[in-house]
mmCIF file of C-alpha atoms in Angstrom:
data_model
loop_
_atom_site.group_PDB
_atom_site.id
_atom_site.type_symbol
_atom_site.label_atom_id
_atom_site.label_comp_id
_atom_site.label_asym_id
_atom_site.label_seq_id
_atom_site.Cartn_x
_atom_site.Cartn_y
_atom_site.Cartn_z
ATOM 1 C CA UNK A 79 11.209 11.156 -3.847
ATOM 2 C CA UNK A 80 9.886 7.657 -4.263
ATOM 3 C CA UNK A 81 7.947 6.935 -7.459
ATOM 4 C CA UNK A 82 4.963 4.587 -7.055
ATOM 5 C CA UNK A 83 2.416 2.932 -9.294
ATOM 6 C CA UNK A 84 -0.792 1.142 -8.315
ATOM 7 C CA UNK A 85 -2.877 -1.377 -10.227
ATOM 8 C CA UNK A 86 -6.153 -3.147 -9.501
ATOM 9 C CA UNK A 87 -6.598 -6.831 -10.337
ATOM 10 C CA UNK A 88 -9.779 -8.492 -9.106
ATOM 11 C CA UNK A 89 -10.077 -7.886 -5.359
ATOM 12 C CA UNK A 90 -6.484 -6.764 -4.834
ATOM 13 C CA UNK A 91 -4.438 -3.616 -5.340
ATOM 14 C CA UNK A 92 -0.756 -3.984 -6.159
ATOM 15 C CA UNK A 93 1.674 -1.256 -5.158
ATOM 16 C CA UNK A 94 4.995 -1.064 -6.979
ATOM 17 C CA UNK A 95 7.942 1.129 -6.073
ATOM 18 C CA UNK A 96 9.778 2.146 -9.230
ATOM 19 C CA UNK A 97 13.555 2.128 -9.155
ATOM 20 C CA UNK A 98 16.696 0.019 -9.287
ATOM 21 C CA UNK A 99 18.316 -1.838 -6.418
ATOM 22 C CA UNK A 100 15.213 -2.170 -4.230
ATOM 23 C CA UNK A 101 15.849 -4.961 -1.735
ATOM 24 C CA UNK A 102 12.601 -4.800 0.257
ATOM 25 C CA UNK A 103 9.439 -2.764 0.629
ATOM 26 C CA UNK A 104 6.801 -2.045 3.253
ATOM 27 C CA UNK A 105 3.195 -0.876 2.818
ATOM 28 C CA UNK A 106 0.972 0.687 5.485
ATOM 29 C CA UNK A 107 -2.711 1.525 4.875
ATOM 30 C CA UNK A 108 -4.736 3.735 7.239
ATOM 31 C CA UNK A 109 -8.370 4.743 7.482
ATOM 32 C CA UNK A 110 -9.264 8.435 7.807
ATOM 33 C CA UNK A 111 -9.271 8.149 11.610
ATOM 34 C CA UNK A 112 -5.582 7.319 11.439
ATOM 35 C CA UNK A 113 -5.966 3.665 12.396
ATOM 36 C CA UNK A 114 -3.651 1.313 10.553
ATOM 37 C CA UNK A 115 -5.857 -1.291 8.897
ATOM 38 C CA UNK A 116 -3.248 -3.126 6.836
ATOM 39 C CA UNK A 117 0.516 -3.594 6.787
ATOM 40 C CA UNK A 118 2.757 -5.783 4.670
ATOM 41 C CA UNK A 119 6.433 -6.111 3.965
ATOM 42 C CA UNK A 120 8.439 -8.270 1.646
ATOM 43 C CA UNK A 121 11.400 -8.683 -0.625
ATOM 44 C CA UNK A 122 11.419 -6.729 -3.863
ATOM 45 C CA UNK A 123 9.471 -3.711 -4.998
ATOM 46 C CA UNK A 124 5.848 -4.943 -5.134
ATOM 47 C CA UNK A 125 3.253 -5.544 -2.412
ATOM 48 C CA UNK A 126 -0.438 -6.427 -2.618
ATOM 49 C CA UNK A 127 -3.415 -5.399 -0.478
ATOM 50 C CA UNK A 128 -6.280 -7.886 -0.770
ATOM 51 C CA UNK A 129 -9.576 -6.058 -0.418
ATOM 52 C CA UNK A 130 -11.347 -9.084 1.001
ATOM 53 C CA UNK A 131 -10.736 -11.599 3.741
ATOM 54 C CA UNK A 132 -13.017 -14.568 3.231
ATOM 55 C CA UNK A 133 -16.455 -13.013 2.781
ATOM 56 C CA UNK A 134 -15.581 -9.696 4.479
ATOM 57 C CA UNK A 135 -14.655 -6.811 2.163
ATOM 58 C CA UNK A 136 -12.880 -3.560 2.835
ATOM 59 C CA UNK A 137 -15.523 -0.830 3.090
ATOM 60 C CA UNK A 138 -15.919 1.707 0.323
ATOM 61 C CA UNK A 139 -14.185 4.934 1.235
ATOM 62 C CA UNK A 140 -10.976 6.924 1.266
ATOM 63 C CA UNK A 141 -7.803 5.379 2.650
ATOM 64 C CA UNK A 142 -4.316 6.740 3.188
ATOM 65 C CA UNK A 143 -1.177 4.764 2.471
ATOM 66 C CA UNK A 144 2.585 5.039 2.663
ATOM 67 C CA UNK A 145 5.291 2.891 1.098
ATOM 68 C CA UNK A 146 8.871 2.529 2.337
ATOM 69 C CA UNK A 147 11.685 0.791 0.497
ATOM 70 C CA UNK A 148 15.179 -0.265 1.449
ATOM 71 C CA UNK A 149 17.884 -0.395 -1.196
ATOM 72 C CA UNK A 150 20.473 -3.124 -1.532
ATOM 73 C CA UNK A 151 22.907 -0.570 -0.053
ATOM 74 C CA UNK A 152 20.777 -0.100 3.083
ATOM 75 C CA UNK A 153 19.301 3.314 2.238
ATOM 76 C CA UNK A 154 15.634 3.782 3.194
ATOM 77 C CA UNK A 155 13.243 5.889 1.130
ATOM 78 C CA UNK A 156 9.661 6.664 2.085
ATOM 79 C CA UNK A 157 6.808 7.956 -0.025
ATOM 80 C CA UNK A 158 4.633 10.745 1.208
ATOM 81 C CA UNK A 159 1.170 9.852 2.439
ATOM 82 C CA UNK A 160 -1.093 9.224 -0.551
ATOM 83 C CA UNK A 161 -4.859 8.799 -0.928
ATOM 84 C CA UNK A 162 -6.670 5.801 -2.335
ATOM 85 C CA UNK A 163 -10.421 5.518 -2.975
ATOM 86 C CA UNK A 164 -12.134 2.119 -2.793
ATOM 87 C CA UNK A 165 -15.493 2.015 -4.617
ATOM 88 C CA UNK A 166 -17.361 -1.014 -5.882
#
């Protein structure tokens, strides 16, 4: 499976896929109704979800997320769905 670590810095959560040869990664965050509320993709193994947009903040609550990575060889790995709690 895909090993992940998360860290909070200010108003952002960084998601890091652990492993060698990761060419790109994708993050999808869903609310408990199953609506995708955030998606990002980029080169490398780390992506960030900013919990605010201007003066609007992500609501406190439980969110579900999934991370996918593509290796330099073209293999795709996907994490299971994981929970994240936002509380201020």
